[in-house]
Short mmCIF file of C-alpha atoms in Angstrom, two decimals:
data_model
loop_
_atom_site.label_atom_id
_atom_site.label_comp_id
_atom_site.label_asym_id
_atom_site.label_seq_id
_atom_site.Cartn_x
_atom_site.Cartn_y
_atom_site.Cartn_z
CA MET A 247 -17.69 17.92 -23.35
CA LYS A 248 -18.13 14.07 -24.10
CA TRP A 249 -17.43 12.51 -20.61
CA SER A 250 -17.37 9.07 -21.74
CA VAL A 251 -14.63 9.67 -23.82
CA VAL A 252 -12.53 11.50 -21.44
CA ILE A 253 -12.62 8.66 -18.93
CA LEU A 254 -11.95 6.25 -21.63
CA VAL A 255 -8.59 8.29 -22.40
CA THR A 256 -8.07 8.78 -18.97
CA VAL A 257 -8.14 4.86 -18.24
CA THR A 258 -5.95 4.28 -21.39
CA LEU A 259 -3.17 6.54 -20.02
CA VAL A 260 -3.64 4.96 -16.60
CA VAL A 261 -2.89 1.22 -18.34
CA ILE A 262 -0.40 2.54 -20.46
CA GLN A 263 1.47 4.07 -17.16
CA THR A 264 0.67 0.99 -15.21
CA THR A 265 1.38 -1.82 -17.53
CA LEU A 266 4.27 -0.49 -20.25
CA GLY A 267 6.24 0.94 -17.72
CA GLU A 268 9.37 -1.48 -18.43
CA ILE A 269 9.18 0.10 -22.19
CA ILE A 270 8.29 3.84 -21.36
CA ARG A 271 11.19 3.62 -18.42
CA ILE A 272 14.40 5.28 -18.50
CA GLY A 273 16.47 4.26 -15.40
CA SER A 274 13.63 4.10 -13.05
CA ILE A 275 11.89 7.23 -14.22
CA ARG A 276 8.48 7.18 -15.82
CA PRO A 277 6.48 10.04 -17.49
CA ASP A 278 3.17 11.25 -15.69
CA LEU A 279 0.93 10.82 -18.54
CA THR A 280 -1.99 11.32 -16.34
CA LEU A 281 -0.29 14.90 -15.05
CA ILE A 282 0.07 15.29 -19.01
CA PHE A 283 -3.60 14.82 -19.50
CA ALA A 284 -4.73 16.72 -16.73
CA VAL A 285 -2.75 19.59 -17.82
CA TYR A 286 -4.07 19.33 -21.43
CA LEU A 287 -7.30 19.43 -20.11
CA ALA A 288 -7.36 22.59 -17.64
CA PHE A 289 -5.44 24.40 -20.52
CA SER A 290 -8.18 23.14 -23.74
CA VAL A 291 -11.67 23.00 -22.19
CA ARG A 292 -13.89 25.65 -22.83
CA LYS A 293 -16.05 26.10 -19.63
CA ASP A 294 -13.76 26.23 -15.98
CA ASP A 295 -16.07 23.96 -14.47
CA ASP A 296 -15.83 21.34 -16.77
CA ALA A 297 -11.94 21.34 -16.62
CA VAL A 298 -11.75 21.62 -13.00
CA LEU A 299 -13.99 18.38 -12.84
CA ALA A 300 -12.41 16.56 -15.47
CA ALA A 301 -8.86 17.12 -13.86
CA TRP A 302 -10.50 15.97 -10.52
CA LEU A 303 -11.46 13.16 -12.46
CA VAL A 304 -8.41 12.23 -14.19
CA GLY A 305 -6.63 12.23 -10.48
CA ILE A 306 -9.37 10.04 -9.37
CA PHE A 307 -8.58 7.63 -11.75
CA ALA A 308 -4.49 7.52 -11.09
CA ASP A 309 -5.23 7.33 -7.25
CA LEU A 310 -7.32 4.15 -7.97
CA ALA A 311 -4.61 2.06 -9.46
CA SER A 312 -2.06 3.11 -7.09
CA ILE A 313 -1.17 1.96 -3.36
CA GLY A 314 -1.05 5.18 -2.15
CA PRO A 315 -3.55 7.30 -0.43
CA LEU A 316 -7.28 7.91 -2.31
CA GLY A 317 -7.75 10.96 -3.15
CA ALA A 318 -4.89 13.08 -2.90
CA THR A 319 -3.80 12.94 -6.41
CA SER A 320 -7.42 13.92 -7.58
CA LEU A 321 -6.83 16.52 -4.97
CA ILE A 322 -3.78 17.83 -6.28
CA TYR A 323 -4.88 17.85 -9.68
CA LEU A 324 -8.24 19.90 -9.28
CA LEU A 325 -6.05 22.47 -7.14
CA ALA A 326 -3.26 22.63 -10.23
CA ALA A 327 -6.26 23.06 -12.55
CA ARG A 328 -7.83 25.68 -10.78
CA LEU A 329 -4.44 27.36 -10.95
CA ILE A 330 -3.97 26.73 -14.64
CA ARG A 331 -7.62 28.38 -15.72
CA TYR A 332 -6.75 31.67 -12.83
CA MET A 333 -3.49 31.97 -14.80
CA LYS A 334 -4.42 30.90 -18.46
CA ASP A 335 -5.19 33.91 -19.94
CA MET A 336 -1.52 35.56 -18.38
CA LEU A 337 0.22 32.68 -20.31
CA PHE A 338 -0.85 33.00 -23.62
CA GLY A 339 -3.82 30.48 -24.18
CA ASP A 340 -3.01 26.77 -24.69
CA ASP A 341 0.06 27.24 -26.56
CA PRO A 342 1.79 23.85 -26.98
CA PHE A 343 4.99 25.39 -25.16
CA VAL A 344 3.32 26.86 -22.66
CA GLN A 345 1.23 23.64 -21.73
CA THR A 346 5.28 21.93 -21.90
CA VAL A 347 6.49 24.51 -19.77
CA SER A 348 3.75 24.09 -17.23
CA VAL A 349 3.77 20.49 -17.37
CA LEU A 350 7.75 21.05 -16.45
CA PHE A 351 6.78 23.14 -13.12
CA LEU A 352 4.12 21.10 -11.86
CA ALA A 353 5.37 17.79 -12.29
CA ALA A 354 8.26 18.71 -10.38
CA PHE A 355 6.09 20.47 -7.47
CA VAL A 356 3.71 17.41 -7.23
CA HIS A 357 6.32 14.65 -7.49
CA ALA A 358 8.43 16.93 -5.02
CA LEU A 359 5.42 16.99 -2.70
CA TRP A 360 4.77 13.41 -2.61
CA GLY A 361 8.46 12.33 -2.37
CA LEU A 362 8.32 15.00 0.86
CA LEU A 363 4.92 13.26 1.99
CA TYR A 364 6.58 9.73 2.02
CA TRP A 365 10.00 10.98 3.14
CA MET A 366 7.89 11.99 6.42
CA SER A 367 6.25 8.56 6.66
CA TYR A 368 8.82 6.33 6.14
CA ARG A 369 12.20 7.98 5.53
CA SER A 370 13.51 5.27 3.46
CA PHE A 371 15.14 7.80 1.22
CA SER A 372 17.13 10.84 1.13
CA PHE A 373 16.23 14.76 0.63
CA GLY A 374 18.70 14.61 -2.55
CA GLU A 375 16.78 11.92 -4.01
CA ILE A 376 13.57 13.30 -3.69
CA VAL A 377 14.72 16.40 -5.63
CA GLN A 378 16.51 14.28 -7.93
CA ARG A 379 13.98 12.13 -8.87
CA SER A 380 11.37 14.78 -9.08
CA PHE A 381 13.31 16.48 -11.45
CA PHE A 382 13.90 13.84 -13.73
CA VAL A 383 9.99 12.97 -13.51
CA ALA A 384 9.37 16.44 -14.66
CA LEU A 385 11.96 16.74 -17.36
CA TYR A 386 10.90 13.30 -18.93
CA SER A 387 7.47 14.44 -18.91
CA ALA A 388 7.90 17.53 -20.50
CA VAL A 389 9.69 16.11 -23.24
CA VAL A 390 6.76 13.35 -23.40
CA THR A 391 3.98 16.56 -23.53
CA PRO A 392 4.35 17.67 -27.31
CA LEU A 393 4.25 14.00 -28.67
CA LEU A 394 0.83 13.68 -26.50
CA LEU A 395 -0.59 16.69 -27.00
CA SER A 396 -0.02 15.88 -30.70
CA THR A 397 -2.07 12.90 -29.94
CA LEU A 398 -4.59 14.51 -27.91
CA SER A 399 -5.37 17.05 -30.45
CA GLY A 400 -6.18 14.39 -33.06
CA ILE A 401 -9.02 13.26 -30.89
CA ARG A 402 -10.17 16.81 -29.41
CA PRO A 403 -13.50 16.65 -32.17
CA ALA A 404 -14.12 13.11 -30.08
CA LEU A 405 -13.57 14.60 -26.51
CA GLY A 406 -16.21 17.61 -27.60
CA MET A 407 -14.07 20.14 -27.94
CA LYS A 408 -12.78 22.58 -30.94
CA ARG A 409 -10.09 22.31 -32.86
CA SER A 410 -7.32 24.50 -31.39
CA SER A 411 -5.34 27.17 -33.34
CA TRP A 412 -2.35 25.55 -33.18
CA ALA A 413 -3.54 22.12 -34.09
CA MET B 14 -28.14 45.73 -20.15
CA THR B 15 -26.09 43.50 -22.50
CA VAL B 16 -22.60 43.83 -20.25
CA SER B 17 -24.54 43.76 -16.90
CA GLY B 18 -26.33 40.27 -18.77
CA ARG B 19 -22.83 39.17 -19.61
CA GLY B 20 -21.42 40.08 -15.92
CA ASP B 21 -24.12 37.71 -14.68
CA GLY B 22 -23.43 35.24 -16.83
CA LYS B 23 -19.51 35.39 -15.68
CA SER B 24 -20.52 35.33 -11.89
CA MET B 25 -23.27 32.42 -12.35
CA ASP B 26 -20.04 30.54 -14.22
CA ARG B 27 -17.75 31.43 -11.35
CA SER B 28 -19.90 30.59 -8.74
CA ARG B 29 -20.89 27.46 -10.53
CA THR B 30 -17.39 26.31 -11.03
CA LEU B 31 -16.80 27.26 -7.17
CA HIS B 32 -19.52 24.98 -6.16
CA ILE B 33 -17.90 21.99 -8.26
CA CYS B 34 -14.80 22.99 -6.67
CA ILE B 35 -16.31 22.46 -3.19
CA VAL B 36 -17.91 19.37 -4.12
CA CYS B 37 -15.07 17.82 -5.43
CA ILE B 38 -12.42 18.51 -2.32
CA ALA B 39 -14.97 17.32 0.08
CA LEU B 40 -15.37 14.14 -1.72
CA SER B 41 -11.55 13.66 -2.29
CA VAL B 42 -11.06 14.97 1.53
CA THR B 43 -13.96 12.23 2.61
CA LEU B 44 -11.85 9.38 0.49
CA LEU B 45 -8.94 10.60 2.32
CA CYS B 46 -10.31 10.34 5.72
CA MET B 47 -11.99 7.21 4.75
CA PRO B 48 -11.04 3.78 7.35
CA ALA B 49 -8.08 2.22 5.31
CA SER B 50 -10.04 -1.21 4.57
CA TRP B 51 -12.94 0.89 3.33
CA ARG B 52 -10.73 2.88 0.90
CA SER B 53 -9.31 -0.44 -0.17
CA HIS B 54 -12.56 -2.09 -0.51
CA LEU B 55 -13.70 0.92 -2.55
CA ARG B 56 -10.44 1.22 -4.73
CA LEU B 57 -10.18 -3.02 -5.90
CA ILE B 58 -14.05 -2.84 -6.54
CA THR B 59 -13.89 -0.16 -8.65
CA LEU B 60 -10.99 -2.00 -10.51
CA SER B 61 -13.06 -5.05 -10.86
CA PRO B 62 -13.78 -4.43 -14.26
CA LEU B 63 -9.81 -4.96 -15.35
CA ARG B 64 -9.90 -8.37 -14.62
CA PRO B 65 -11.49 -9.47 -17.35
CA LEU B 66 -9.66 -7.39 -19.78
CA HIS B 67 -6.71 -9.48 -18.27
CA SER B 68 -8.16 -12.87 -19.28
CA ALA B 69 -9.01 -11.57 -22.41
CA GLY B 70 -5.26 -10.46 -22.96
CA SER B 71 -4.01 -13.89 -21.94
CA SER B 72 -6.49 -15.96 -23.84
CA THR B 73 -5.80 -13.98 -27.24
CA ALA B 74 -2.23 -14.80 -26.73
CA HIS B 75 -3.19 -18.70 -26.40
CA LYS B 76 -4.88 -18.22 -29.71
CA VAL B 77 -2.28 -16.33 -31.65
CA GLU B 78 0.01 -18.90 -30.23
CA GLN B 79 -2.72 -22.29 -31.68
CA GLY B 80 -3.01 -20.07 -34.74
CA THR B 81 0.30 -19.67 -35.58
CA ALA B 82 1.42 -23.75 -34.91
CA TRP B 83 0.55 -24.95 -38.06
CA LEU B 84 3.66 -22.92 -39.48
CA MET B 85 6.19 -24.93 -37.01
CA PRO B 86 6.75 -28.22 -38.97
CA SER B 87 7.61 -26.28 -42.30
CA THR B 88 9.49 -24.22 -40.56
CA GLN B 89 11.41 -26.63 -38.92
CA ALA B 90 11.86 -28.56 -42.06
CA GLU B 91 13.10 -25.88 -43.86
CA SER B 92 15.69 -25.16 -40.76
CA LYS B 93 16.94 -28.83 -40.81
CA ASN B 94 17.49 -29.17 -44.50
CA ALA B 95 19.69 -25.83 -44.14
CA MET B 96 21.69 -27.33 -41.47
CA SER B 97 24.80 -28.52 -42.73
CA GLU B 98 27.35 -30.74 -41.31
CA GLU B 99 29.47 -27.93 -39.98
CA GLU B 100 26.92 -25.96 -38.40
CA SER B 101 25.46 -28.89 -36.19
CA GLN B 102 29.29 -29.51 -35.05
CA ILE B 103 29.65 -25.82 -33.66
CA LEU B 104 26.26 -26.80 -31.83
CA LYS B 105 27.95 -29.96 -30.52
CA SER B 106 30.83 -28.36 -29.05
CA ARG B 107 28.48 -25.69 -27.66
CA LEU B 108 26.09 -28.23 -25.89
CA ILE B 109 29.21 -29.51 -24.19
CA ALA B 110 30.40 -26.28 -23.07
CA ALA B 111 26.62 -25.46 -22.15
CA THR B 112 26.59 -28.86 -20.10
CA GLU B 113 30.00 -28.12 -18.12
CA GLN B 114 28.62 -24.83 -17.04
CA LEU B 115 25.41 -26.75 -16.04
CA HIS B 116 27.32 -28.57 -14.03
CA ASP B 117 29.13 -25.74 -12.22
CA LEU B 118 25.94 -23.91 -11.74
CA LEU B 119 24.36 -26.84 -9.92
CA GLU B 120 27.45 -27.09 -7.63
CA GLN B 121 26.98 -23.90 -6.58
CA THR B 122 23.63 -24.50 -6.24
CA ARG B 123 24.25 -27.39 -3.79
CA ASN B 124 26.53 -25.25 -1.72
CA TYR B 125 24.04 -22.40 -1.53
CA GLN B 126 21.18 -24.80 -0.65
CA LEU B 127 23.70 -25.86 2.30
CA LEU B 128 24.36 -22.33 3.32
CA THR B 129 20.84 -21.76 3.59
CA ASP B 130 20.00 -24.69 5.73
CA GLY B 131 17.03 -25.44 3.16
CA ARG B 132 15.24 -23.23 5.54
CA ALA B 133 12.85 -21.65 2.66
CA ASP B 134 10.74 -24.90 2.77
CA LEU B 135 7.47 -23.82 1.06
CA SER B 136 6.28 -26.98 0.09
CA GLN B 137 4.45 -27.15 3.65
CA ILE B 138 2.56 -23.47 2.96
CA PRO B 139 -0.54 -23.88 0.92
CA THR B 140 -0.51 -20.83 -1.85
CA VAL B 141 -2.62 -19.58 -4.46
CA GLY B 142 -1.32 -18.38 -7.61
CA ALA B 143 -2.14 -15.10 -9.46
CA ASP B 144 -1.81 -13.45 -12.46
CA VAL B 145 -0.57 -9.93 -12.73
CA ILE B 146 -2.67 -7.51 -14.01
CA LEU B 147 -0.66 -3.99 -13.74
CA THR B 148 2.86 -4.31 -13.36
CA HIS B 149 3.58 -0.88 -12.17
CA ASP B 150 1.98 1.48 -9.87
CA PRO B 151 1.01 4.88 -11.33
CA SER B 152 3.12 7.04 -8.62
CA SER B 153 7.01 7.13 -8.91
CA TRP B 154 7.11 6.68 -4.82
CA ARG B 155 5.73 4.04 -4.63
CA ASP B 156 6.08 0.20 -5.82
CA SER B 157 2.90 -2.03 -6.40
CA LEU B 158 1.62 -4.74 -8.39
CA LEU B 159 -2.36 -5.53 -8.60
CA ILE B 160 -2.75 -9.32 -8.99
CA ALA B 161 -6.03 -11.29 -10.14
CA ARG B 162 -6.91 -12.92 -6.85
CA GLY B 163 -8.60 -12.09 -3.63
CA THR B 164 -10.51 -12.59 -0.19
CA LYS B 165 -12.64 -15.13 -2.55
CA ASP B 166 -9.32 -16.97 -3.12
CA GLY B 167 -8.31 -17.19 0.49
CA ILE B 168 -5.63 -14.10 0.22
CA LYS B 169 -5.76 -11.88 3.17
CA VAL B 170 -3.89 -8.31 3.82
CA GLY B 171 -0.10 -9.61 4.77
CA HIS B 172 0.08 -12.63 3.00
CA PRO B 173 3.65 -12.86 1.43
CA VAL B 174 4.01 -12.84 -2.48
CA VAL B 175 6.82 -14.51 -3.84
CA TRP B 176 8.11 -16.07 -6.98
CA ASP B 177 10.12 -18.96 -7.12
CA ARG B 178 12.72 -18.43 -3.58
CA HIS B 179 12.37 -14.79 -4.28
CA LEU B 180 10.25 -12.64 -1.86
CA VAL B 181 8.25 -10.21 -4.00
CA GLY B 182 6.62 -8.38 -1.78
CA ARG B 183 3.22 -8.36 0.79
CA ILE B 184 -0.84 -7.93 -0.25
CA SER B 185 -1.41 -4.68 1.00
CA ALA B 186 -4.95 -4.36 0.07
CA ALA B 187 -7.45 -7.30 -0.95
CA GLY B 188 -10.67 -7.15 -2.45
CA PRO B 189 -13.21 -10.20 -3.62
CA TYR B 190 -11.19 -10.83 -7.10
CA LEU B 191 -8.07 -8.50 -6.76
CA SER B 192 -5.52 -7.69 -4.66
CA HIS B 193 -2.57 -5.20 -4.13
CA VAL B 194 0.95 -6.47 -3.66
CA GLU B 195 3.31 -3.71 -1.90
CA LEU B 196 6.52 -4.40 -3.37
CA ILE B 197 9.95 -5.35 -1.67
CA THR B 198 11.15 -1.78 -2.95
CA ASP B 199 8.08 -0.29 -1.86
CA PRO B 200 9.01 2.70 0.98
CA ALA B 201 6.38 0.96 3.10
CA PHE B 202 7.85 -2.72 3.04
CA LEU B 203 9.88 -3.49 6.20
CA SER B 204 11.07 -6.78 6.87
CA SER B 205 14.02 -8.61 9.26
CA ALA B 206 16.89 -9.80 6.75
CA VAL B 207 19.89 -11.88 7.00
CA PRO B 208 22.98 -11.16 4.58
CA LEU B 209 24.01 -14.43 3.64
CA PRO B 210 27.90 -15.05 3.41
CA GLU B 211 29.39 -16.55 0.24
CA PRO B 212 30.25 -20.17 0.62
CA ASN B 213 33.60 -21.14 0.50
CA ALA B 214 34.84 -24.37 -1.12
CA THR B 215 33.51 -26.62 1.20
CA GLY B 216 29.92 -25.17 0.88
CA THR B 217 30.30 -23.63 4.11
CA SER B 218 31.21 -20.15 6.08
CA ASP B 219 32.60 -19.10 9.26
CA VAL B 220 31.66 -15.45 9.17
CA ALA B 221 28.71 -15.23 12.06
CA ARG B 222 25.23 -14.06 10.35
CA VAL B 223 23.81 -10.60 11.82
CA GLN B 224 20.44 -9.88 11.54
CA GLY B 225 19.48 -6.16 10.23
CA VAL B 226 15.82 -4.39 8.87
CA TYR B 227 15.33 -4.38 4.86
CA GLU B 228 13.20 -1.32 3.42
CA GLY B 229 12.44 -0.70 0.34
CA ASN B 230 13.09 2.88 -1.15
CA GLY B 231 10.77 3.38 -4.04
CA GLU B 232 13.66 2.07 -6.63
CA GLU B 233 15.53 -0.66 -4.50
CA GLY B 234 16.16 -1.33 -0.98
CA GLY B 235 18.29 -0.67 2.08
CA LEU B 236 19.55 -2.82 4.95
CA ARG B 237 19.81 -1.00 8.20
CA TRP B 238 21.02 -1.81 11.67
CA ILE B 239 23.85 -3.87 11.06
CA PRO B 240 26.79 -2.77 13.81
CA ARG B 241 30.35 -2.33 12.15
CA THR B 242 31.47 -4.91 14.37
CA ALA B 243 30.00 -7.56 11.75
CA THR B 244 31.75 -8.82 8.76
CA ILE B 245 29.69 -7.66 5.57
CA LYS B 246 30.87 -7.69 1.75
CA GLN B 247 29.62 -6.48 -1.28
CA GLY B 248 27.88 -8.96 -3.89
CA TRP B 249 26.23 -11.12 -0.63
CA TYR B 250 22.73 -12.41 -1.00
CA LEU B 251 19.95 -10.87 1.14
CA LEU B 252 17.54 -13.23 2.75
CA THR B 253 14.61 -12.76 5.00
CA ALA B 254 15.07 -13.66 8.69
CA GLY B 255 11.50 -14.89 9.13
CA ASP B 256 9.06 -13.03 10.72
CA GLN B 257 6.17 -15.00 12.82
CA THR B 258 3.67 -11.69 12.89
CA GLN B 259 3.89 -11.42 9.39
CA GLY B 260 3.90 -14.44 8.31
CA ILE B 261 7.11 -14.31 6.59
CA PRO B 262 9.32 -17.59 6.14
CA SER B 263 12.75 -17.24 6.39
CA GLY B 264 15.15 -18.03 3.73
CA LEU B 265 13.89 -16.01 0.88
CA ILE B 266 15.76 -14.06 -1.30
CA LEU B 267 15.40 -10.14 -1.04
CA GLY B 268 18.47 -9.26 -3.18
CA ARG B 269 22.16 -8.77 -3.34
CA LEU B 270 24.14 -6.23 -1.33
CA THR B 271 25.55 -3.88 -3.95
CA ASP B 272 26.78 -0.92 -1.95
CA VAL B 273 28.36 -1.19 1.23
CA ASP B 274 29.76 2.31 3.53
CA LEU B 275 29.79 2.69 7.25
CA HIS B 276 28.14 5.21 8.41
CA GLY B 277 28.66 5.93 11.93
CA PHE B 278 28.33 3.19 13.88
CA TYR B 279 26.15 1.20 11.45
CA TYR B 280 26.44 0.03 7.65
CA SER B 281 24.97 2.04 5.29
CA ILE B 282 23.76 -0.55 3.07
CA THR B 283 22.07 -0.77 -0.57
CA VAL B 284 20.21 -3.54 -1.74
CA THR B 285 19.58 -4.56 -5.16
CA PRO B 286 16.50 -7.06 -6.00
CA THR B 287 18.01 -9.93 -7.69
CA LEU B 288 14.48 -10.36 -9.80
CA ARG B 289 12.69 -7.83 -11.96
CA HIS B 290 9.38 -7.46 -9.99
CA HIS B 291 7.73 -5.33 -13.39
CA ASN B 292 8.26 -8.18 -15.69
CA LEU B 293 6.48 -10.85 -13.22
CA ARG B 294 3.26 -11.83 -15.32
CA GLN B 295 2.53 -14.73 -12.26
CA VAL B 296 3.08 -14.82 -8.58
CA LEU B 297 2.58 -17.30 -5.66
CA VAL B 298 0.71 -15.93 -3.05
CA LEU B 299 1.98 -18.03 0.49
CA LEU B 300 -1.60 -18.40 2.71
CA THR B 301 0.22 -18.09 6.12
CA ASP B 302 -0.65 -17.12 9.19
CA VAL B 303 -0.50 -13.57 9.42
CA ILE B 304 -1.77 -11.67 12.68
CA GLU B 305 -3.95 -8.66 10.83
CA PRO B 306 -2.26 -5.12 11.28
CA PRO B 307 -4.47 -2.57 13.43
CA GLU B 308 -6.15 -0.12 11.78
CA ARG B 309 -4.11 2.66 12.78
CA GLU B 310 -0.76 0.89 11.07
CA ARG B 311 -2.84 -0.13 8.12
CA ARG B 312 -3.44 3.86 7.57
CA ARG B 313 0.28 4.02 6.61
#
């Protein structure tokens, strides 16, 4: 595992998400690129501890660029990575379809959780909006996942990982 | 022996993973529990390396413009030759039409200025221009900008951020060189606001102005606490009502009322910003006198 490359890819994804939002958005919906990368790392890294640490690191960088509570995204990504590692064998390894479905469910869950937290704090949007926006962010993220996975599979050696069976 | 060796290895791996999890969770919880001012300071200092990246990008764009400047004379000469008499006639007629349109717009602006009574007079307020580094928040629920100015330039938490006569947002965190702007569409943004009636032919209006509370919802905004007895129409502009404690001047444009419904005793009003905040490259920070919010409130 080459941590410097992991950090570089994470920073690139955060910069894309925070500067090219107008290009990649559909309506007000943007894909969660950092979550896709965290899921990819959770599936692809050989060691459990590296996978968990990498997901946490991705979350920290996402936290840094946001005005939300610092540390919350990293905590959620860490728990998501732990869950993926726990269920990896049941989910047929690191198949891209499985990763896409995982992104769909995790993005829906994470964004709905965030929505609920902000709804409790500010009450400026309805419950229906939380469900709707979380669903569309998850769907868009899932659509983008195969594209990002194919790009990431090309830099697997640079990340210090072996080529996957499907790549 | 081999089996037990493998088992030992696996259990060691598990305990190592568990330890890393505990350390990471402890770090995340520590960050979450930190005082807001420490958190924002830490965040903006860590993001400081992004500042030169932006200036490098701007200078590259400038160099590209300079580099391609020599192409311009020949291009202009070619286009001059290619322009026929007929084309110049069409352009002349277009120019006349555009001038008429400009006169109409100037008239409308004059009426609009009459209505605002020149209240959004920013000329007396010291300002700092800032380049926008990050135009979006990674979270789909928050709306923020990262600007390349900080406390070293006199910026404080709570300072209003504007673009022309439009209110962009408010400084939510200020580091030495960078600051985070909480946009008017962010759910944490609140401000008192006044819907501005459309002027009649004389540039005035008989409709009484009512004050409500504007708040963002992550995408656009909403206006609350306007009683049903008030006259409100779709398409009206929404202006800030002025807030001494938050240092927000009155008369700044927040957006237009796009959806007006009655909901019980109050109106339910959707406000769409007239400015696309995420396309901004530069903003102005108004260095107004603000009363810094207490730590407990800033935790939001």
